[in-house]
PDB file of C-alpha atoms and ligand atoms in Angstrom:
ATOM      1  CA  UNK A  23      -4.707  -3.381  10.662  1.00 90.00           C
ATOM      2  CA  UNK A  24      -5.589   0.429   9.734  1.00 95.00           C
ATOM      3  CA  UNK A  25      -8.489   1.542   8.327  1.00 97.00           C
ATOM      4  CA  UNK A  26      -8.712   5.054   6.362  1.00 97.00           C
ATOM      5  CA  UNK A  27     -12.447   5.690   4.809  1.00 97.00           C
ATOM      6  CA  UNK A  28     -13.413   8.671   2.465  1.00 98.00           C
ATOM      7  CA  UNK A  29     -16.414   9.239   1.063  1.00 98.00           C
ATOM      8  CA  UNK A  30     -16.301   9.870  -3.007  1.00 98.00           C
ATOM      9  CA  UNK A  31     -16.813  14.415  -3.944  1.00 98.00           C
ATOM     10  CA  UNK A  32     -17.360  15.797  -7.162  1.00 97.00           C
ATOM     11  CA  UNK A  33     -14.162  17.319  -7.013  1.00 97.00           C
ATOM     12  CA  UNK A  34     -12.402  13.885  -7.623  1.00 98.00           C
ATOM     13  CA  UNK A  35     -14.368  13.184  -9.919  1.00 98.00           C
ATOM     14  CA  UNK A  36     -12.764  12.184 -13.834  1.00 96.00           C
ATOM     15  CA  UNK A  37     -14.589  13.911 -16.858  1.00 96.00           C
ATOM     16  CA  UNK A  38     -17.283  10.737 -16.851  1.00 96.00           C
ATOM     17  CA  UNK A  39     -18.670  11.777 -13.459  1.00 96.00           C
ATOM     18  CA  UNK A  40     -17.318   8.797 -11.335  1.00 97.00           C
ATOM     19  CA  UNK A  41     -14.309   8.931  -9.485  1.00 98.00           C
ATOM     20  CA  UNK A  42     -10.868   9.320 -10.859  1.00 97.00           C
ATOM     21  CA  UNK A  43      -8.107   6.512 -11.203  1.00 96.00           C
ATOM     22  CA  UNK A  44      -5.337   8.786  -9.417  1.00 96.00           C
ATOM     23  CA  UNK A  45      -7.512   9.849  -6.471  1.00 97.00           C
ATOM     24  CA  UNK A  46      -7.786   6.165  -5.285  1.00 97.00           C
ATOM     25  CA  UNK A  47      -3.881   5.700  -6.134  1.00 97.00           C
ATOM     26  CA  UNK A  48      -3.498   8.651  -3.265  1.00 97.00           C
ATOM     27  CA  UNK A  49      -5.713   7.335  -0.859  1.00 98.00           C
ATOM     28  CA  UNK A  50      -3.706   4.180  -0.922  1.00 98.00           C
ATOM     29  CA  UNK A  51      -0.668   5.193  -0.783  1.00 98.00           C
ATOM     30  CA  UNK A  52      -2.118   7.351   2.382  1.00 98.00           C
ATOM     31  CA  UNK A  53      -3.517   4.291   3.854  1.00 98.00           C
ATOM     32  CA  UNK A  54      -0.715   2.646   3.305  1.00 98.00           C
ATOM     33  CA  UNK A  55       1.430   4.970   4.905  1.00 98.00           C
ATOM     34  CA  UNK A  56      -1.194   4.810   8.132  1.00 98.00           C
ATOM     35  CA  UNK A  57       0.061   1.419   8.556  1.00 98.00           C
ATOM     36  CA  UNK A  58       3.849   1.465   8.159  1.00 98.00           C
ATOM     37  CA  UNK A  59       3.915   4.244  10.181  1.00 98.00           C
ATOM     38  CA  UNK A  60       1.878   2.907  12.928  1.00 98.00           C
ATOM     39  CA  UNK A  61       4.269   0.066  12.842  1.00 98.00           C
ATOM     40  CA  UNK A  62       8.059   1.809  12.907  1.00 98.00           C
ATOM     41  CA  UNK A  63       6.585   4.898  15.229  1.00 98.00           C
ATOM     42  CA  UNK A  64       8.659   7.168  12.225  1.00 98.00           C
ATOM     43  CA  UNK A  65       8.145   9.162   9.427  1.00 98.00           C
ATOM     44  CA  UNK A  66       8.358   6.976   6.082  1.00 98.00           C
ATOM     45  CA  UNK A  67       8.399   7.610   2.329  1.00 98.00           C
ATOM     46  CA  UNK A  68       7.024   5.534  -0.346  1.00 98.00           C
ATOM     47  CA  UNK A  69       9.931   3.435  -1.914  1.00 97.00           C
ATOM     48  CA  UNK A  70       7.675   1.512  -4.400  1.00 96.00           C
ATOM     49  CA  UNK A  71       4.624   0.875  -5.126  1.00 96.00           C
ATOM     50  CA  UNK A  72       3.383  -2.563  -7.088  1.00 95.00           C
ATOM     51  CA  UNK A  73       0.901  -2.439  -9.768  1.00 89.00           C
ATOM     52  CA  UNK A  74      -2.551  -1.758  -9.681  1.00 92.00           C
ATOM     53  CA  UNK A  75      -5.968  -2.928 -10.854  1.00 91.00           C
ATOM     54  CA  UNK A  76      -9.088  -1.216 -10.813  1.00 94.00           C
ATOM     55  CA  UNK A  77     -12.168  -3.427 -10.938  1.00 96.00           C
ATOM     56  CA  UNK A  78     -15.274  -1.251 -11.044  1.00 95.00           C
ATOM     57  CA  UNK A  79     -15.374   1.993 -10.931  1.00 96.00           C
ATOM     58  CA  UNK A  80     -16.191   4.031  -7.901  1.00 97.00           C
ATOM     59  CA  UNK A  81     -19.247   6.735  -8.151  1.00 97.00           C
ATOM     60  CA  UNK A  82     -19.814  10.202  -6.751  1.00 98.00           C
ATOM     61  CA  UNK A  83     -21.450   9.444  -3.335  1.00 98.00           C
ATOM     62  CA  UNK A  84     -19.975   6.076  -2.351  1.00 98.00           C
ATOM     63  CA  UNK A  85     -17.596   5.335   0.441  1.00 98.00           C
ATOM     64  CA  UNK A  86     -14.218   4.374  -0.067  1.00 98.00           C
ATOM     65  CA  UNK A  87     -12.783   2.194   2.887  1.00 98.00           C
ATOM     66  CA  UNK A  88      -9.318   1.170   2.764  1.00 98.00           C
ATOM     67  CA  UNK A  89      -7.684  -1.523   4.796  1.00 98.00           C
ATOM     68  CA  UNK A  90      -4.290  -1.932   5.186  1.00 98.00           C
ATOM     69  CA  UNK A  91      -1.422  -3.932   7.046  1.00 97.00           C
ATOM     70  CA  UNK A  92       2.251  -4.291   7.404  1.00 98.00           C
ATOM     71  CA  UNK A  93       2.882  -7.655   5.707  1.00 98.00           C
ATOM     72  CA  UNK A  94       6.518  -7.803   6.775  1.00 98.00           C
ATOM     73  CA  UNK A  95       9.826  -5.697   8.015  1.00 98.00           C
ATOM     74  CA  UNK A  96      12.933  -6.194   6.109  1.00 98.00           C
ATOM     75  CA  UNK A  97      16.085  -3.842   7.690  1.00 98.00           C
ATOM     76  CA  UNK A  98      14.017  -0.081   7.658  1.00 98.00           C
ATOM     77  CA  UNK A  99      11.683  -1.161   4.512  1.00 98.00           C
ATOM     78  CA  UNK A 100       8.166  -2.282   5.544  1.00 98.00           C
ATOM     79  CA  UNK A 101       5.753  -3.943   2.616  1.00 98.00           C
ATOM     80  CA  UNK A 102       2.324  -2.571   3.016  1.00 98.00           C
ATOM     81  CA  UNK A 103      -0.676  -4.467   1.843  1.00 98.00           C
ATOM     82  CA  UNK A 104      -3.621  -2.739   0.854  1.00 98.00           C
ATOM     83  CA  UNK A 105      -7.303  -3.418   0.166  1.00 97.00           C
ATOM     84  CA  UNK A 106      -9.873  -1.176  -1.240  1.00 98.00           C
ATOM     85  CA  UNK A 107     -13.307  -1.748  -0.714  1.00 98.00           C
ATOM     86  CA  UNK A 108     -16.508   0.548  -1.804  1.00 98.00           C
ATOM     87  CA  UNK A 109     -20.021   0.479  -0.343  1.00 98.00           C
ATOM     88  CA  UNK A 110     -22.881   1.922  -1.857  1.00 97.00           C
ATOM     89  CA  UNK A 111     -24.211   3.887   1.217  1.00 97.00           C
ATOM     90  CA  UNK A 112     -28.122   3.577   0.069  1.00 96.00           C
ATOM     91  CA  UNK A 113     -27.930  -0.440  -0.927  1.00 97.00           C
ATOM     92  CA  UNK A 114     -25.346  -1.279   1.531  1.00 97.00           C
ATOM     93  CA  UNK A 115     -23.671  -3.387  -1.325  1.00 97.00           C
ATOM     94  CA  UNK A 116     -19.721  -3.726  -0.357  1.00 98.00           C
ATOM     95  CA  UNK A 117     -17.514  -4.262  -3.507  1.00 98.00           C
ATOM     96  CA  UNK A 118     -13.814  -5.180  -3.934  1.00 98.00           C
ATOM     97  CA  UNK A 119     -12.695  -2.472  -6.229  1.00 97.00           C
ATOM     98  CA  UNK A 120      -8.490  -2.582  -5.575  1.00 96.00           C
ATOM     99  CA  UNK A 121      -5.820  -4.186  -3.600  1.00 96.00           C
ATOM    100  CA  UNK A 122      -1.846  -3.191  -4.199  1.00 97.00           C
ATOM    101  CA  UNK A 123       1.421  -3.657  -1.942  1.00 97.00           C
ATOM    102  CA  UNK A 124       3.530  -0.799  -1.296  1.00 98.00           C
ATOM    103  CA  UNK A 125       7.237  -0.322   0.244  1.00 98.00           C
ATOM    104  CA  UNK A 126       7.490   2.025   2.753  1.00 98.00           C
ATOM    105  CA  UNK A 127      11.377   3.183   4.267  1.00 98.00           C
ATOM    106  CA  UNK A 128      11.828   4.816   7.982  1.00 98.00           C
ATOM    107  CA  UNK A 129      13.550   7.541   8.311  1.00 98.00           C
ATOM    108  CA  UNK A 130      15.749   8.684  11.302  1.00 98.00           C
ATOM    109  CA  UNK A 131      16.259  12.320  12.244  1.00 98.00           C
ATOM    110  CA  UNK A 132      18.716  12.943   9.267  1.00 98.00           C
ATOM    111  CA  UNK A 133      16.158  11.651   7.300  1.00 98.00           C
ATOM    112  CA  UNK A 134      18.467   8.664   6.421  1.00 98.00           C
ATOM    113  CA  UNK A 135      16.674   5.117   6.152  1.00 98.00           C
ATOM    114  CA  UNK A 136      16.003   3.831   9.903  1.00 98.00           C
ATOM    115  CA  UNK A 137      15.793   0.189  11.263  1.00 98.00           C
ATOM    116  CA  UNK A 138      11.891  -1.124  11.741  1.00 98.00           C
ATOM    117  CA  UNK A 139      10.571  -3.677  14.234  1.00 98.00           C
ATOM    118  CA  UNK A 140      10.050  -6.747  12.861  1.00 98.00           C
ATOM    119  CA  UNK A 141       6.331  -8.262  11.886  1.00 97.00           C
ATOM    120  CA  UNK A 142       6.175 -11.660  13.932  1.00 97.00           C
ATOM    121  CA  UNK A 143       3.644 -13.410  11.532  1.00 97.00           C
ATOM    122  CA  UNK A 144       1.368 -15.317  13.567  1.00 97.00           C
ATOM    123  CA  UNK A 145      -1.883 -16.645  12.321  1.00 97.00           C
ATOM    124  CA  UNK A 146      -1.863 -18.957   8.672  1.00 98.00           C
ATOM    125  CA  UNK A 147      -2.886 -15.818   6.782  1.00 96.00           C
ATOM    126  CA  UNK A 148      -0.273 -13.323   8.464  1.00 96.00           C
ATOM    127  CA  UNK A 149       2.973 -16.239   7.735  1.00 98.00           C
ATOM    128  CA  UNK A 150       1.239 -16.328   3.571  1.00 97.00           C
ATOM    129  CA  UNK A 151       1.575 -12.672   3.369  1.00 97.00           C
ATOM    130  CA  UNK A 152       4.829 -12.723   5.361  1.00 98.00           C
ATOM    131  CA  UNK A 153       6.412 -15.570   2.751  1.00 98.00           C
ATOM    132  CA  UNK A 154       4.512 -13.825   0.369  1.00 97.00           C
ATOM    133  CA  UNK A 155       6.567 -10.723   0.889  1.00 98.00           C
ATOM    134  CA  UNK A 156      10.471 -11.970   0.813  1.00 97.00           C
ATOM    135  CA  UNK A 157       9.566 -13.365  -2.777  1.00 97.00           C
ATOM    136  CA  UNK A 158       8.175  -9.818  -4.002  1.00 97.00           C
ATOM    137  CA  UNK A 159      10.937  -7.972  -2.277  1.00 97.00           C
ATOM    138  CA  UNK A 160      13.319 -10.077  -4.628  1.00 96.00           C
ATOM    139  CA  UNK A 161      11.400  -8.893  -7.672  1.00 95.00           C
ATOM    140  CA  UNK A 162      11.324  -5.524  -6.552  1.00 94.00           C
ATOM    141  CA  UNK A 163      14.719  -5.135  -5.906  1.00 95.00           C
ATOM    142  CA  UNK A 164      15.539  -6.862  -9.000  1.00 94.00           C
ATOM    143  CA  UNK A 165      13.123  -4.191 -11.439  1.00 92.00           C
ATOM    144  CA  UNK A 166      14.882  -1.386  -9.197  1.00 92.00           C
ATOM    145  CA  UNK A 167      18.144  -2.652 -10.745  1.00 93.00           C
ATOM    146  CA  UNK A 168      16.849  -2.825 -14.038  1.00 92.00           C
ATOM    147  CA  UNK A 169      15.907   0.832 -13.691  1.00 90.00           C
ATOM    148  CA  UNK A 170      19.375   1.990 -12.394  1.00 87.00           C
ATOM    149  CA  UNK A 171      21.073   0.281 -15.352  1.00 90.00           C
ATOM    150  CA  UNK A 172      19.005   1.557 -18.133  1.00 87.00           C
ATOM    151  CA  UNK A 173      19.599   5.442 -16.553  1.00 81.00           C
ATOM    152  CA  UNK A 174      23.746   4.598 -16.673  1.00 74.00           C
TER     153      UNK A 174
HETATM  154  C1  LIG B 206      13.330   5.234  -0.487  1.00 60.03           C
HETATM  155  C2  LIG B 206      14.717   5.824  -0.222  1.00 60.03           C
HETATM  156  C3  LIG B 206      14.736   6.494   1.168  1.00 60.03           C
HETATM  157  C4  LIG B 206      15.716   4.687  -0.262  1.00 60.03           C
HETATM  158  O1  LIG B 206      16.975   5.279  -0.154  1.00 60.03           O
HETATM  159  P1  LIG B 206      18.313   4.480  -0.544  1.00 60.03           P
HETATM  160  O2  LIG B 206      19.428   5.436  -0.604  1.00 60.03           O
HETATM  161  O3  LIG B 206      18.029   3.584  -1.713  1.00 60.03           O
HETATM  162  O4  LIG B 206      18.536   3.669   0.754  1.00 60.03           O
HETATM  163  P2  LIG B 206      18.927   2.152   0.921  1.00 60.03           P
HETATM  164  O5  LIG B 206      19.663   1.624  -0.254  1.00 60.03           O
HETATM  165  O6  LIG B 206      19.558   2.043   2.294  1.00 60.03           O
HETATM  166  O7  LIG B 206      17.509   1.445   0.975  1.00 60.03           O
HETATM  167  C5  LIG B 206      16.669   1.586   2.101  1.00 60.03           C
HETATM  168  C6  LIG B 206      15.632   0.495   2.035  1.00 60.03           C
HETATM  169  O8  LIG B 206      14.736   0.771   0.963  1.00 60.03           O
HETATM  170  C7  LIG B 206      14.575  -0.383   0.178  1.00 60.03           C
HETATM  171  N1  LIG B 206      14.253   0.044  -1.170  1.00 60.03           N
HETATM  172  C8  LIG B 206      14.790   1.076  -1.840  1.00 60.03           C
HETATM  173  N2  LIG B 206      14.203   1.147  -3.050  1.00 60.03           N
HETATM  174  C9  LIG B 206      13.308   0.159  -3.137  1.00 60.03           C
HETATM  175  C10 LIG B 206      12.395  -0.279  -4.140  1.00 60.03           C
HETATM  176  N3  LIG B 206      12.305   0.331  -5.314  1.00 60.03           N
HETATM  177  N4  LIG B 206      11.621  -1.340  -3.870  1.00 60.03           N
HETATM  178  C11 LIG B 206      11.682  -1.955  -2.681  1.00 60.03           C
HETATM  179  N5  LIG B 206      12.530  -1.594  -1.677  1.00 60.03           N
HETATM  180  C12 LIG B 206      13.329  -0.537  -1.929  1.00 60.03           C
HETATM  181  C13 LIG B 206      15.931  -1.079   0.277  1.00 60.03           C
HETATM  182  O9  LIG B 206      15.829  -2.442  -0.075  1.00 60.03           O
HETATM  183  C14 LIG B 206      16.217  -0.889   1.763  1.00 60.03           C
HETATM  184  O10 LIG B 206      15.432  -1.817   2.483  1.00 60.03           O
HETATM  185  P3  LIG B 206      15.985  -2.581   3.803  1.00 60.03           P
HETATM  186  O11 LIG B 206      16.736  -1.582   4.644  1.00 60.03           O
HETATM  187  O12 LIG B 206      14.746  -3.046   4.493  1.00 60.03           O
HETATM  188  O13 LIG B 206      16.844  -3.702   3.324  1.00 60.03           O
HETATM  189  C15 LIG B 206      15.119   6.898  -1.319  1.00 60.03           C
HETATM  190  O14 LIG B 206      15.225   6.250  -2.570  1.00 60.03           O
HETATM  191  C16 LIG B 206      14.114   8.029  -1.421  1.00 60.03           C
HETATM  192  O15 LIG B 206      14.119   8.940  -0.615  1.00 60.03           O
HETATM  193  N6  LIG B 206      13.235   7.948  -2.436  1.00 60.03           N
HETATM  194  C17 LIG B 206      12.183   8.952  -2.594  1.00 60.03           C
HETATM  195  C18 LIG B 206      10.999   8.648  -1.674  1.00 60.03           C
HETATM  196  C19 LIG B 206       9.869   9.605  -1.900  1.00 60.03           C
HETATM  197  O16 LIG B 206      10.084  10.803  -1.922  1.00 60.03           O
HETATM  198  N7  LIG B 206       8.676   9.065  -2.092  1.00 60.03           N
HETATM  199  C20 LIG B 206       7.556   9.846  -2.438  1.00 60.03           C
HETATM  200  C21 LIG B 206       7.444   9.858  -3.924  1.00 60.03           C
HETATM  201  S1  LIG B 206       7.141  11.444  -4.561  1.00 60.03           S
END
């Protein structure tokens, strides 16, 4: 599990005064990137990233703390769960705001895709997420298909 925490600026901030949409989509995908690389010891890219909900919005002031976790290893993909969470720093009220799963690939020297360790699911939760994980691989790759055909 990593952890990545940020504390909401003004400069973030979306033309309403709280923070913007695409800020949080970064800090994700940088939190998410924490974990995959912490597990294959490479550099990675971002193959993919799921959709995304936001559920309240985040204000100028508040502290964004992301958690996230290598769900499972295919061949040199990794998919990357992550949770965002904001607390109000002067109530000390903690609020889900988003949670998304991202693909990350290793990369070798070359910069060519590079076998991963695998993620040896042990508690009830960590074998969910792992199962959990196959069956949104197969979607993935399935929309990533789509894509390719509609471009030829
Ligand atoms: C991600 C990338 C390295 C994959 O390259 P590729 O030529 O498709 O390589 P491969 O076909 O060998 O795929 C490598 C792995 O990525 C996975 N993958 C590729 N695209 C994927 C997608 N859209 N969703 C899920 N997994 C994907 C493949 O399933 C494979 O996984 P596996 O080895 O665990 O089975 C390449 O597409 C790339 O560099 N993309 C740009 C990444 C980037 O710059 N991200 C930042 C965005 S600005």
């Amino acid at each position: 599990m990593s952890e990545y925490s940020e504390m909401a600026l003004p400069n973030d901030a979306n033309p309403l005064g709280d923070l913007l949409g695409g800020h949080v989509m970064h800090l994700v995908d940088m939190a998410g990137a924490l974990a995959a690389m912490r597990h294959a010891r490479r550099p990675v890219v971002t193959a993919a990233v799921d959709h995304m909900t936001f559920l309240h919005p985040v204000r100028i002031g508040q502290l964004l703390v992301l958690r996230s976790s290598v769900n499972r290893a295919f061949r040199t993909s990794m998919e990357v769960g992550v949770r965002v969470e904001v607390e109000d720093l002067t109530t000390g009220e903690i609020r889900h705001t988003s949670s998304a799963y991202l693909t990350f690939v290793a990369l070798d020297d070359e910069g060519k895709p590079a076998p991963v360790p695998p993620v040896i699911p042990e508690t009830p939760e960590q074998k969910r997420r792992y199962e959990e994980a196959g069956r949104r691989r197969t979607y993935r790759l399935e929309m990533k298909e789509k894509a390719r055909l509609k471009q030829t």
